[in-house]
């Protein structure tokens, strides 16, 4: 007989970190919306579980000094319905509304989604485009990772170490930006075939900031660096946006998928980038 | 591990592996037969229950995660032997055929109508997006939800 899971439900972050350092093999539990599948498929074994849901300081959502702070345990539903997020970063609440369904959004968390690093997930392109940082803690240290630079390391692999707990996400907020988020899926709110997050800023019609991230097509979310560079200093017109989308289609790497051809997905990268940029541009005014 | 489950306002203390899916605890151990695993991957919604009022998929929760919370299932909806307005509206609008998915649809509907007593078609569709029905073609379910909202606004409970 398989022995019973040892289950811990710490009520503070320090206690959770100490438990994890004493049991480095332990599995952290947030919403269970991905863990439930991993354990059912036998991919992960649940000998020891540390349930984070009793740690109160991890659910906070707040705005301070130009940054949005989101606790790791904030659920997709919290983020979707938070007045603070809707006001300061509608790009993130829009992405949250497109995750699965109400039941899953009620349980799944942003911390769990970051740790899981699903290449088709909906927050990663937003965290890349906004240049967010991901913060974690162990029993002895705290760590900061940059979404754009080394956090999403590989297919379902984030940079979080085995003794770290993600505690929050911190997002620097642009002042007068326009946002676009576009997702293509088989069914509304299914996992993304392609998703794109775009941020634009402009002065007198000329683009002063452009950030574009595409996910769902490669092992990690990607930045469209060349396209972003191209747009800076150009006038934002239908034509330049169209040129930018062609560039994004060219530069974004697309891996093979048994069900969808590379050509189709590349074409969709172009089409969704165009849509996201157009919406971001309209959002500017 | 001894865990306490509060289901429909009744406390159950039971000795169970805390990583057991909540759906199995409710159905197999505690006897709430309305709660069924179907896809077991969080897609179909047949196992939908409410935890602290929120619609949740009980196949994707561990027993330990839900212990000591307020859990509700379809079994708790009727009062003194009378069906709730949602159940009656589902019957009158033929909102189910085989019935397998129905408890999940009803619990999603209950969570929606508690939050929003007059939802638009779009809001109903969004709230039921996580529930799959293979018999009705959904339109009768939408009718049932709209009728339930009307009955509840008229003073049912
Ligand atoms: C049917 C279905 C459809 C879905 N559709 C989408 C979708 O369209 N878009 C989308 O973006 N996502 C989707 N998801 C995934 C969903 O967003 C998950 O909620 C999310 O990926 C994991 O969050 P969680 O809180 O449930 O984490 P859990 O399942 O609890 O944990 C996931 C992993 O992260 C680790 N972990 C959890 N919390 C922490 C932490 N604080 N620090 C370090 N490690 C941690 C766990 O140990 C585990 O390995 C879907 C899931 C399902 C079941």
CSV table of C-alpha atoms and ligand atoms in Angstrom, one decimal:
chain,number,residue,atom,x,y,z
A,1,UNK,CA,0.0,0.0,0.0
A,2,UNK,CA,1.2,3.5,-0.8
A,3,UNK,CA,1.8,5.4,2.4
A,4,UNK,CA,-0.3,8.4,3.3
A,5,UNK,CA,0.7,11.9,2.3
A,6,UNK,CA,2.2,14.0,5.1
A,7,UNK,CA,0.3,17.2,5.0
A,8,UNK,CA,1.4,20.5,6.4
A,9,UNK,CA,-0.7,23.7,6.5
A,10,UNK,CA,1.6,26.4,7.9
A,11,UNK,CA,0.0,29.7,8.9
A,12,UNK,CA,2.9,32.0,8.3
A,13,UNK,CA,5.4,32.4,5.5
A,14,UNK,CA,8.4,31.8,7.8
A,15,UNK,CA,6.9,28.5,9.0
A,16,UNK,CA,6.3,27.5,5.3
A,17,UNK,CA,9.9,28.3,4.4
A,18,UNK,CA,11.2,26.3,7.4
A,19,UNK,CA,9.1,23.3,6.5
A,20,UNK,CA,10.3,23.4,2.9
A,21,UNK,CA,13.9,23.6,4.0
A,22,UNK,CA,13.4,20.6,6.3
A,23,UNK,CA,11.6,18.8,3.6
A,24,UNK,CA,13.2,19.8,0.3
A,25,UNK,CA,11.2,17.1,-1.6
A,26,UNK,CA,7.9,18.5,-0.4
A,27,UNK,CA,5.4,19.7,-3.0
A,28,UNK,CA,4.0,23.2,-2.5
A,29,UNK,CA,0.2,23.5,-3.0
A,30,UNK,CA,-1.6,26.6,-4.0
A,31,UNK,CA,-4.7,26.2,-6.2
A,32,UNK,CA,-4.1,22.6,-7.1
A,33,UNK,CA,-5.4,23.3,-10.6
A,34,UNK,CA,-2.2,22.0,-12.2
A,35,UNK,CA,-1.0,19.9,-9.3
A,36,UNK,CA,-4.2,17.9,-9.4
A,37,UNK,CA,-3.4,16.8,-13.0
A,38,UNK,CA,0.3,16.1,-12.3
A,39,UNK,CA,-0.6,13.8,-9.4
A,40,UNK,CA,-3.4,12.1,-11.3
A,41,UNK,CA,-1.0,11.3,-14.1
A,42,UNK,CA,1.6,10.1,-11.7
A,43,UNK,CA,4.1,12.7,-12.8
A,44,UNK,CA,4.6,14.0,-9.3
A,45,UNK,CA,4.4,12.0,-6.1
A,46,UNK,CA,2.7,13.6,-3.1
A,47,UNK,CA,4.7,12.1,-0.2
A,48,UNK,CA,4.8,15.5,1.6
A,49,UNK,CA,2.6,18.5,0.8
A,50,UNK,CA,3.0,22.0,2.1
A,51,UNK,CA,-0.4,23.7,1.6
A,52,UNK,CA,0.2,27.5,1.3
A,53,UNK,CA,-3.5,28.4,1.5
A,54,UNK,CA,-3.2,29.2,5.3
A,55,UNK,CA,-0.5,31.8,4.8
A,56,UNK,CA,-2.4,35.1,4.9
A,57,UNK,CA,0.3,37.5,3.8
A,58,UNK,CA,0.4,36.0,0.3
A,59,UNK,CA,-3.0,37.1,-1.1
A,60,UNK,CA,-2.5,40.9,-1.1
A,61,UNK,CA,-3.1,43.0,-4.2
A,62,UNK,CA,-1.9,46.6,-3.9
A,63,UNK,CA,-0.6,49.6,-5.8
A,64,UNK,CA,2.4,51.5,-4.3
A,65,UNK,CA,4.8,54.1,-5.8
A,66,UNK,CA,4.2,53.2,-9.4
A,67,UNK,CA,4.3,49.4,-8.8
A,68,UNK,CA,1.5,46.9,-8.7
A,69,UNK,CA,2.2,44.2,-6.1
A,70,UNK,CA,0.4,40.9,-6.4
A,71,UNK,CA,0.6,38.2,-3.8
A,72,UNK,CA,1.5,34.8,-5.1
A,73,UNK,CA,-1.8,33.4,-3.7
A,74,UNK,CA,-4.0,35.9,-5.5
A,75,UNK,CA,-6.4,33.8,-7.6
A,76,UNK,CA,-7.1,34.4,-11.2
A,77,UNK,CA,-10.6,35.5,-10.1
A,78,UNK,CA,-9.1,38.0,-7.6
A,79,UNK,CA,-7.0,39.5,-10.4
A,80,UNK,CA,-9.9,39.5,-12.8
A,81,UNK,CA,-12.2,41.3,-10.4
A,82,UNK,CA,-9.7,43.5,-8.5
A,83,UNK,CA,-10.5,47.2,-8.9
A,84,UNK,CA,-6.8,48.0,-8.3
A,85,UNK,CA,-5.7,45.7,-11.2
A,86,UNK,CA,-8.5,46.9,-13.5
A,87,UNK,CA,-7.5,50.5,-12.9
A,88,UNK,CA,-3.7,50.3,-13.0
A,89,UNK,CA,-3.1,47.3,-15.3
A,90,UNK,CA,-6.2,46.2,-17.3
A,91,UNK,CA,-3.8,44.2,-19.4
A,92,UNK,CA,-3.4,41.7,-16.5
A,93,UNK,CA,-7.1,41.6,-15.6
A,94,UNK,CA,-8.0,41.0,-19.3
A,95,UNK,CA,-5.5,38.1,-19.4
A,96,UNK,CA,-7.0,36.7,-16.2
A,97,UNK,CA,-10.5,36.7,-17.6
A,98,UNK,CA,-9.3,34.5,-20.5
A,99,UNK,CA,-8.0,31.7,-18.2
A,100,UNK,CA,-10.2,28.5,-18.4
A,101,UNK,CA,-13.5,29.0,-16.5
A,102,UNK,CA,-14.9,30.5,-13.3
A,103,UNK,CA,-14.3,27.4,-11.2
A,104,UNK,CA,-10.6,27.2,-12.2
A,105,UNK,CA,-10.2,30.9,-11.9
A,106,UNK,CA,-11.6,30.8,-8.3
A,107,UNK,CA,-8.9,28.3,-7.3
A,108,UNK,CA,-5.8,28.8,-9.5
A,109,UNK,CA,-3.2,31.4,-8.4
A,110,UNK,CA,-0.7,33.6,-10.1
A,111,UNK,CA,2.1,32.2,-8.0
A,112,UNK,CA,1.2,28.6,-9.0
A,113,UNK,CA,1.0,29.7,-12.7
A,114,UNK,CA,4.5,31.3,-12.5
A,115,UNK,CA,6.1,28.3,-10.9
A,116,UNK,CA,4.4,25.9,-13.3
A,117,UNK,CA,5.7,27.9,-16.3
A,118,UNK,CA,3.2,26.4,-18.8
A,119,UNK,CA,4.3,27.8,-22.1
A,120,UNK,CA,0.7,28.2,-23.2
A,121,UNK,CA,-0.4,30.1,-20.0
A,122,UNK,CA,-1.8,33.6,-20.2
A,123,UNK,CA,0.1,35.6,-17.6
A,124,UNK,CA,3.6,35.0,-18.9
A,125,UNK,CA,3.4,37.3,-22.0
A,126,UNK,CA,1.9,40.0,-19.8
A,127,UNK,CA,4.7,39.6,-17.2
A,128,UNK,CA,7.3,39.7,-20.0
A,129,UNK,CA,5.8,42.8,-21.7
A,130,UNK,CA,5.4,44.7,-18.5
A,131,UNK,CA,9.0,43.8,-17.3
A,132,UNK,CA,7.6,42.3,-14.1
A,133,UNK,CA,9.8,40.8,-11.3
A,134,UNK,CA,9.0,37.6,-9.5
A,135,UNK,CA,9.9,37.4,-5.8
A,136,UNK,CA,10.6,34.3,-3.7
A,137,UNK,CA,11.8,33.3,-0.3
A,138,UNK,CA,13.6,30.4,1.3
A,139,UNK,CA,14.3,29.9,5.0
A,140,UNK,CA,17.5,31.9,4.7
A,141,UNK,CA,17.3,34.2,1.6
A,142,UNK,CA,15.0,36.2,-0.6
A,143,UNK,CA,15.3,36.2,-4.4
A,144,UNK,CA,14.2,38.4,-7.3
A,145,UNK,CA,13.8,37.2,-10.8
A,146,UNK,CA,13.1,39.2,-14.0
A,147,UNK,CA,10.3,37.7,-16.1
A,148,UNK,CA,12.1,38.8,-19.3
A,149,UNK,CA,15.5,37.6,-18.3
A,150,UNK,CA,15.9,34.1,-17.1
A,151,UNK,CA,12.7,33.4,-15.1
A,152,UNK,CA,11.0,31.2,-17.7
A,153,UNK,CA,13.9,28.9,-18.5
A,154,UNK,CA,12.4,26.0,-20.4
A,155,UNK,CA,9.3,24.0,-21.2
A,156,UNK,CA,7.3,24.0,-17.9
A,157,UNK,CA,10.4,25.1,-16.1
A,158,UNK,CA,10.9,28.3,-14.1
A,159,UNK,CA,14.0,29.5,-12.3
A,160,UNK,CA,12.5,28.9,-8.8
A,161,UNK,CA,14.8,26.6,-6.7
A,162,UNK,CA,13.5,23.7,-4.8
A,163,UNK,CA,13.7,25.5,-1.4
A,164,UNK,CA,12.0,28.7,-2.6
A,165,UNK,CA,8.4,29.8,-2.3
A,166,UNK,CA,7.2,32.5,-4.7
A,167,UNK,CA,5.8,35.3,-2.6
A,168,UNK,CA,4.8,38.0,-5.0
A,169,UNK,CA,4.9,39.6,-8.4
A,170,UNK,CA,5.9,43.2,-8.8
A,171,UNK,CA,5.0,45.1,-11.9
A,172,UNK,CA,6.3,48.6,-12.8
A,173,UNK,CA,3.4,50.6,-14.2
A,174,UNK,CA,3.6,52.7,-17.3
A,175,UNK,CA,2.0,56.1,-17.0
A,176,UNK,CA,0.0,56.5,-20.1
A,177,UNK,CA,0.2,53.3,-22.0
A,178,UNK,CA,-2.2,51.5,-24.3
A,179,UNK,CA,-2.7,47.8,-23.9
A,180,UNK,CA,-3.6,44.9,-26.1
A,181,UNK,CA,-4.0,41.2,-25.2
A,182,UNK,CA,-5.1,38.7,-27.8
A,183,UNK,CA,-5.5,34.9,-27.5
A,184,UNK,CA,-6.3,32.2,-30.0
A,185,UNK,CA,-7.6,28.9,-28.7
A,186,UNK,CA,-9.6,26.0,-30.0
A,187,UNK,CA,-12.5,27.1,-27.8
A,188,UNK,CA,-12.9,30.4,-26.0
A,189,UNK,CA,-10.6,30.3,-22.9
A,190,UNK,CA,-8.9,27.0,-23.8
A,191,UNK,CA,-5.1,26.8,-23.6
A,192,UNK,CA,-3.6,29.3,-26.0
A,193,UNK,CA,-2.4,28.2,-29.5
A,194,UNK,CA,-0.9,31.7,-29.6
A,195,UNK,CA,-1.3,34.6,-27.2
A,196,UNK,CA,0.1,38.1,-27.5
A,197,UNK,CA,0.5,41.0,-25.0
A,198,UNK,CA,1.4,44.4,-26.3
A,199,UNK,CA,2.1,47.8,-24.6
A,200,UNK,CA,2.5,51.1,-26.5
A,201,UNK,CA,3.2,54.6,-25.4
A,202,UNK,CA,3.4,57.6,-27.7
A,203,UNK,CA,4.1,61.3,-27.8
A,204,UNK,CA,2.6,63.4,-30.5
A,205,UNK,CA,1.7,60.3,-32.4
A,206,UNK,CA,5.2,58.9,-32.4
A,207,UNK,CA,5.8,55.6,-30.5
A,208,UNK,CA,8.0,56.1,-27.4
A,209,UNK,CA,7.6,52.6,-25.9
A,210,UNK,CA,6.7,49.3,-27.4
A,211,UNK,CA,6.7,46.0,-25.7
A,212,UNK,CA,5.4,42.8,-27.3
A,213,UNK,CA,5.5,39.3,-26.0
A,214,UNK,CA,4.2,36.2,-27.6
A,215,UNK,CA,3.6,32.8,-26.0
A,216,UNK,CA,2.1,29.4,-26.8
A,217,UNK,CA,4.4,28.8,-29.7
A,218,UNK,CA,7.8,28.0,-28.1
A,219,UNK,CA,9.0,26.4,-24.9
A,220,UNK,CA,9.0,29.7,-23.1
A,221,UNK,CA,7.2,33.0,-23.7
A,222,UNK,CA,9.2,35.3,-26.1
A,223,UNK,CA,9.9,39.0,-26.6
A,224,UNK,CA,9.6,40.4,-30.1
A,225,UNK,CA,12.8,42.4,-29.7
A,226,UNK,CA,13.4,43.5,-33.3
A,227,UNK,CA,9.7,44.5,-33.8
A,228,UNK,CA,9.8,46.5,-30.5
A,229,UNK,CA,12.9,48.3,-31.7
A,230,UNK,CA,11.4,49.0,-35.1
A,231,UNK,CA,8.3,50.7,-33.7
A,232,UNK,CA,10.1,53.1,-31.4
A,233,UNK,CA,10.3,56.5,-33.2
A,234,UNK,CA,7.8,55.5,-35.9
A,235,UNK,CA,4.4,57.1,-36.3
A,236,UNK,CA,1.8,54.6,-35.2
A,237,UNK,CA,-0.3,54.1,-38.3
A,238,UNK,CA,-2.1,51.1,-39.8
A,239,UNK,CA,0.9,50.7,-42.1
A,240,UNK,CA,3.6,50.7,-39.5
A,241,UNK,CA,1.6,48.3,-37.3
A,242,UNK,CA,1.2,46.0,-40.3
A,243,UNK,CA,4.9,46.1,-41.0
A,244,UNK,CA,5.6,45.4,-37.3
A,245,UNK,CA,3.3,42.4,-37.4
A,246,UNK,CA,5.1,41.0,-40.4
A,247,UNK,CA,8.4,41.4,-38.5
A,248,UNK,CA,7.0,39.7,-35.4
A,249,UNK,CA,5.8,36.8,-37.6
A,250,UNK,CA,9.4,36.5,-39.0
A,251,UNK,CA,11.3,36.8,-35.7
A,252,UNK,CA,9.2,34.8,-33.3
A,253,UNK,CA,10.3,31.2,-33.1
A,254,UNK,CA,7.6,28.6,-33.5
A,255,UNK,CA,8.1,25.0,-32.6
A,256,UNK,CA,6.5,22.0,-34.1
A,257,UNK,CA,3.2,20.8,-32.9
A,258,UNK,CA,1.6,17.5,-34.0
A,259,UNK,CA,-1.8,19.2,-34.5
A,260,UNK,CA,-1.0,22.6,-36.0
A,261,UNK,CA,1.5,23.5,-38.7
A,262,UNK,CA,4.3,25.9,-38.1
A,263,UNK,CA,3.1,28.0,-41.0
A,264,UNK,CA,-0.3,28.4,-39.5
A,265,UNK,CA,1.0,29.3,-36.1
A,266,UNK,CA,3.4,31.7,-37.5
A,267,UNK,CA,0.7,33.4,-39.5
A,268,UNK,CA,-1.4,33.6,-36.3
A,269,UNK,CA,1.6,35.3,-34.5
A,270,UNK,CA,1.4,38.0,-37.2
A,271,UNK,CA,-2.4,38.3,-37.1
A,272,UNK,CA,-2.6,38.4,-33.3
A,273,UNK,CA,0.3,40.9,-33.0
A,274,UNK,CA,-1.5,43.1,-35.5
A,275,UNK,CA,-4.7,42.9,-33.5
A,276,UNK,CA,-3.0,43.5,-30.1
A,277,UNK,CA,-1.0,46.5,-31.4
A,278,UNK,CA,-4.1,48.0,-33.0
A,279,UNK,CA,-6.1,47.7,-29.8
A,280,UNK,CA,-3.1,49.0,-27.8
A,281,UNK,CA,-2.9,52.0,-30.2
A,282,UNK,CA,-6.7,52.7,-29.8
A,283,UNK,CA,-6.3,52.4,-26.1
A,284,UNK,CA,-3.7,55.1,-26.1
A,285,UNK,CA,-6.1,57.9,-26.8
B,1,UNK,CA,-5.0,12.1,9.0
B,2,UNK,CA,-8.2,13.1,10.8
B,3,UNK,CA,-9.9,15.9,8.9
B,4,UNK,CA,-13.1,17.7,9.4
B,5,UNK,CA,-15.4,18.4,6.4
B,6,UNK,CA,-18.3,20.8,6.8
B,7,UNK,CA,-20.8,19.8,4.1
B,8,UNK,CA,-24.2,21.5,3.8
B,9,UNK,CA,-23.7,22.7,7.4
B,10,UNK,CA,-23.1,19.1,8.7
B,11,UNK,CA,-19.7,18.3,10.2
B,12,UNK,CA,-18.0,15.0,9.3
B,13,UNK,CA,-14.8,13.9,10.9
B,14,UNK,CA,-13.1,11.3,8.9
B,15,UNK,CA,-9.7,9.6,8.7
B,16,UNK,CA,-8.4,10.0,5.2
B,17,UNK,CA,-5.3,10.6,3.1
B,18,UNK,CA,-5.2,14.4,2.8
B,19,UNK,CA,-4.1,14.2,-0.8
B,20,UNK,CA,-7.3,12.3,-1.9
B,21,UNK,CA,-9.3,14.3,-4.4
B,22,UNK,CA,-12.1,16.1,-2.6
B,23,UNK,CA,-14.6,14.7,-5.2
B,24,UNK,CA,-13.8,11.1,-3.9
B,25,UNK,CA,-14.1,12.1,-0.3
B,26,UNK,CA,-17.5,13.6,-0.9
B,27,UNK,CA,-18.9,10.9,-3.1
B,28,UNK,CA,-17.2,7.7,-1.9
B,29,UNK,CA,-16.6,8.4,1.8
B,30,UNK,CA,-19.2,10.9,2.9
B,31,UNK,CA,-22.0,9.7,0.5
B,32,UNK,CA,-22.8,12.9,-1.3
B,33,UNK,CA,-23.6,11.0,-4.5
B,34,UNK,CA,-24.4,14.1,-6.6
B,35,UNK,CA,-20.7,14.9,-6.7
B,36,UNK,CA,-19.2,12.9,-9.6
B,37,UNK,CA,-15.8,12.6,-11.2
B,38,UNK,CA,-16.2,12.4,-15.0
B,39,UNK,CA,-13.2,13.8,-16.8
B,40,UNK,CA,-11.1,14.1,-13.7
B,41,UNK,CA,-9.0,16.8,-15.4
B,42,UNK,CA,-10.9,19.9,-14.5
B,43,UNK,CA,-12.6,20.3,-17.9
B,44,UNK,CA,-16.1,18.9,-17.6
B,45,UNK,CA,-17.4,20.5,-14.4
B,46,UNK,CA,-19.5,17.5,-13.3
B,47,UNK,CA,-17.8,17.6,-9.9
B,48,UNK,CA,-18.6,21.3,-9.3
B,49,UNK,CA,-19.4,22.1,-5.7
B,50,UNK,CA,-19.1,25.3,-3.8
B,51,UNK,CA,-16.4,26.1,-1.3
B,52,UNK,CA,-17.0,29.1,0.9
B,53,UNK,CA,-19.6,30.1,-1.7
B,54,UNK,CA,-17.4,29.9,-4.8
B,55,UNK,CA,-17.9,27.3,-7.5
B,56,UNK,CA,-15.0,24.9,-7.6
B,57,UNK,CA,-14.1,21.7,-9.3
B,58,UNK,CA,-13.8,19.1,-6.6
B,59,UNK,CA,-11.7,16.7,-8.7
B,60,UNK,CA,-8.9,19.4,-8.6
B,61,UNK,CA,-8.9,19.9,-4.9
B,62,UNK,CA,-7.1,17.9,-2.3
B,63,UNK,CA,-9.0,16.8,0.7
B,64,UNK,CA,-6.6,18.7,3.0
B,65,UNK,CA,-7.1,21.9,1.0
B,66,UNK,CA,-10.9,21.9,1.7
B,67,UNK,CA,-10.9,20.7,5.3
B,68,UNK,CA,-12.7,23.1,7.7
B,69,UNK,CA,-14.1,25.1,4.8
B,70,UNK,CA,-17.8,25.6,4.1
B,71,UNK,CA,-18.6,23.0,1.4
B,72,UNK,CA,-22.0,22.8,-0.3
B,73,UNK,CA,-23.4,20.3,-2.7
B,74,UNK,CA,-26.8,19.8,-4.5
B,75,UNK,CA,-28.0,17.7,-1.5
B,76,UNK,CA,-28.1,20.8,0.6
B,77,UNK,CA,-30.3,22.8,-1.7
B,78,UNK,CA,-33.8,21.5,-0.9
B,79,UNK,CA,-35.4,22.8,2.2
B,80,UNK,CA,-38.0,20.7,4.2
B,81,UNK,CA,-38.5,18.4,1.3
B,82,UNK,CA,-39.1,21.2,-1.3
B,83,UNK,CA,-36.8,21.6,-4.2
B,84,UNK,CA,-35.0,25.0,-4.5
B,85,UNK,CA,-36.1,27.4,-7.3
B,86,UNK,CA,-33.1,26.5,-9.4
B,87,UNK,CA,-33.9,22.8,-9.2
B,88,UNK,CA,-37.6,23.5,-10.1
B,89,UNK,CA,-36.6,25.8,-13.0
B,90,UNK,CA,-34.3,23.1,-14.3
B,91,UNK,CA,-37.1,20.5,-14.2
B,92,UNK,CA,-39.7,22.8,-15.8
B,93,UNK,CA,-37.3,23.9,-18.6
B,94,UNK,CA,-36.1,20.4,-19.4
B,95,UNK,CA,-32.6,21.7,-18.6
B,96,UNK,CA,-31.3,18.2,-18.3
B,97,UNK,CA,-31.7,14.8,-19.9
B,98,UNK,CA,-29.4,12.1,-18.5
B,99,UNK,CA,-28.7,14.2,-15.5
B,100,UNK,CA,-25.0,13.3,-15.0
B,101,UNK,CA,-23.8,16.9,-15.4
B,102,UNK,CA,-26.7,18.5,-13.7
B,103,UNK,CA,-25.5,18.8,-10.1
B,104,UNK,CA,-22.4,20.7,-11.5
B,105,UNK,CA,-24.6,23.0,-13.6
B,106,UNK,CA,-26.8,23.6,-10.6
B,107,UNK,CA,-24.0,24.5,-8.3
B,108,UNK,CA,-22.4,26.8,-10.9
B,109,UNK,CA,-25.8,28.5,-11.3
B,110,UNK,CA,-26.3,28.8,-7.6
B,111,UNK,CA,-22.9,30.6,-7.2
B,112,UNK,CA,-23.7,32.9,-10.2
B,113,UNK,CA,-27.2,33.9,-8.9
B,114,UNK,CA,-26.0,34.6,-5.4
B,115,UNK,CA,-23.5,37.0,-6.9
B,116,UNK,CA,-25.6,38.4,-9.6
B,117,UNK,CA,-29.4,38.1,-9.4
B,118,UNK,CA,-30.1,39.2,-13.0
B,119,UNK,CA,-27.3,38.0,-15.2
B,120,UNK,CA,-27.2,38.7,-18.9
B,121,UNK,CA,-27.0,35.9,-21.4
B,122,UNK,CA,-23.3,36.6,-21.8
B,123,UNK,CA,-22.8,36.4,-18.0
B,124,UNK,CA,-24.6,33.1,-17.8
B,125,UNK,CA,-22.6,31.7,-20.6
B,126,UNK,CA,-19.4,32.8,-19.0
B,127,UNK,CA,-20.4,31.3,-15.6
B,128,UNK,CA,-21.3,28.0,-17.2
B,129,UNK,CA,-18.3,27.8,-19.5
B,130,UNK,CA,-16.7,25.3,-17.2
B,131,UNK,CA,-19.6,22.8,-17.3
B,132,UNK,CA,-20.1,20.4,-20.2
B,133,UNK,CA,-23.4,18.8,-21.1
B,134,UNK,CA,-23.6,16.2,-23.9
B,135,UNK,CA,-27.4,15.9,-24.1
B,136,UNK,CA,-29.3,19.2,-24.0
B,137,UNK,CA,-27.4,21.4,-26.5
B,138,UNK,CA,-27.3,24.0,-23.7
B,139,UNK,CA,-30.2,26.2,-24.8
B,140,UNK,CA,-32.6,24.6,-22.3
B,141,UNK,CA,-30.0,25.1,-19.6
B,142,UNK,CA,-29.8,28.8,-20.4
B,143,UNK,CA,-33.6,28.9,-20.2
B,144,UNK,CA,-33.5,27.1,-16.8
B,145,UNK,CA,-31.0,29.6,-15.4
B,146,UNK,CA,-33.0,32.6,-16.6
B,147,UNK,CA,-36.2,31.1,-15.2
B,148,UNK,CA,-34.4,30.4,-11.9
B,149,UNK,CA,-33.2,34.0,-11.6
B,150,UNK,CA,-36.8,35.2,-12.2
B,151,UNK,CA,-38.2,32.8,-9.6
B,152,UNK,CA,-35.6,33.9,-7.0
B,153,UNK,CA,-36.2,37.6,-7.7
B,154,UNK,CA,-39.9,37.0,-7.1
B,155,UNK,CA,-39.0,36.0,-3.6
B,156,UNK,CA,-38.2,32.3,-3.6
B,157,UNK,CA,-34.9,31.5,-1.9
C,1,LIG,C1,-8.9,22.6,-17.4
C,1,LIG,C2,-7.8,23.7,-17.2
C,1,LIG,C3,-7.7,24.7,-18.1
C,1,LIG,C4,-6.7,25.7,-17.9
C,1,LIG,N1,-6.6,26.7,-18.7
C,1,LIG,C5,-5.7,27.7,-18.6
C,1,LIG,C6,-5.6,28.8,-19.4
C,1,LIG,O1,-6.4,28.9,-20.4
C,1,LIG,N2,-4.6,29.7,-19.2
C,1,LIG,C7,-3.8,29.6,-18.2
C,1,LIG,O2,-2.9,30.5,-18.0
C,1,LIG,N3,-3.8,28.6,-17.3
C,1,LIG,C8,-4.8,27.6,-17.5
C,1,LIG,N4,-4.8,26.6,-16.6
C,1,LIG,C9,-3.8,26.5,-15.5
C,1,LIG,C10,-4.3,27.3,-14.3
C,1,LIG,O3,-4.1,28.6,-14.5
C,1,LIG,C11,-3.5,26.9,-13.0
C,1,LIG,O4,-4.3,27.5,-12.0
C,1,LIG,C12,-2.1,27.4,-12.8
C,1,LIG,O5,-1.3,27.0,-13.8
C,1,LIG,C13,-1.5,26.8,-11.6
C,1,LIG,O6,-1.9,27.5,-10.4
C,1,LIG,P1,-2.3,26.8,-9.1
C,1,LIG,O7,-2.4,27.9,-8.1
C,1,LIG,O8,-3.5,26.0,-9.3
C,1,LIG,O9,-1.0,25.9,-8.7
C,1,LIG,P2,-0.8,24.5,-8.2
C,1,LIG,O10,-1.5,23.5,-9.1
C,1,LIG,O11,-1.2,24.4,-6.7
C,1,LIG,O12,0.8,24.3,-8.3
C,1,LIG,C14,1.4,24.2,-9.6
C,1,LIG,C15,2.9,24.0,-9.4
C,1,LIG,O13,3.5,25.2,-8.9
C,1,LIG,C16,4.1,24.9,-7.6
C,1,LIG,N5,3.8,26.1,-6.7
C,1,LIG,C17,2.5,26.5,-6.4
C,1,LIG,N6,2.6,27.6,-5.7
C,1,LIG,C18,3.9,27.9,-5.6
C,1,LIG,C19,4.6,29.0,-4.9
C,1,LIG,N7,3.9,30.0,-4.3
C,1,LIG,N8,6.0,29.0,-5.0
C,1,LIG,C20,6.6,28.0,-5.7
C,1,LIG,N9,6.0,27.0,-6.3
C,1,LIG,C21,4.6,26.9,-6.2
C,1,LIG,C22,3.5,23.6,-7.2
C,1,LIG,O14,4.3,22.9,-6.3
C,1,LIG,C23,3.3,22.9,-8.5
C,1,LIG,O15,4.4,22.3,-8.9
C,1,LIG,C24,-5.8,25.6,-16.8
C,1,LIG,C25,-5.9,24.5,-15.9
C,1,LIG,C26,-6.9,23.6,-16.1
C,1,LIG,C27,-7.1,22.4,-15.1
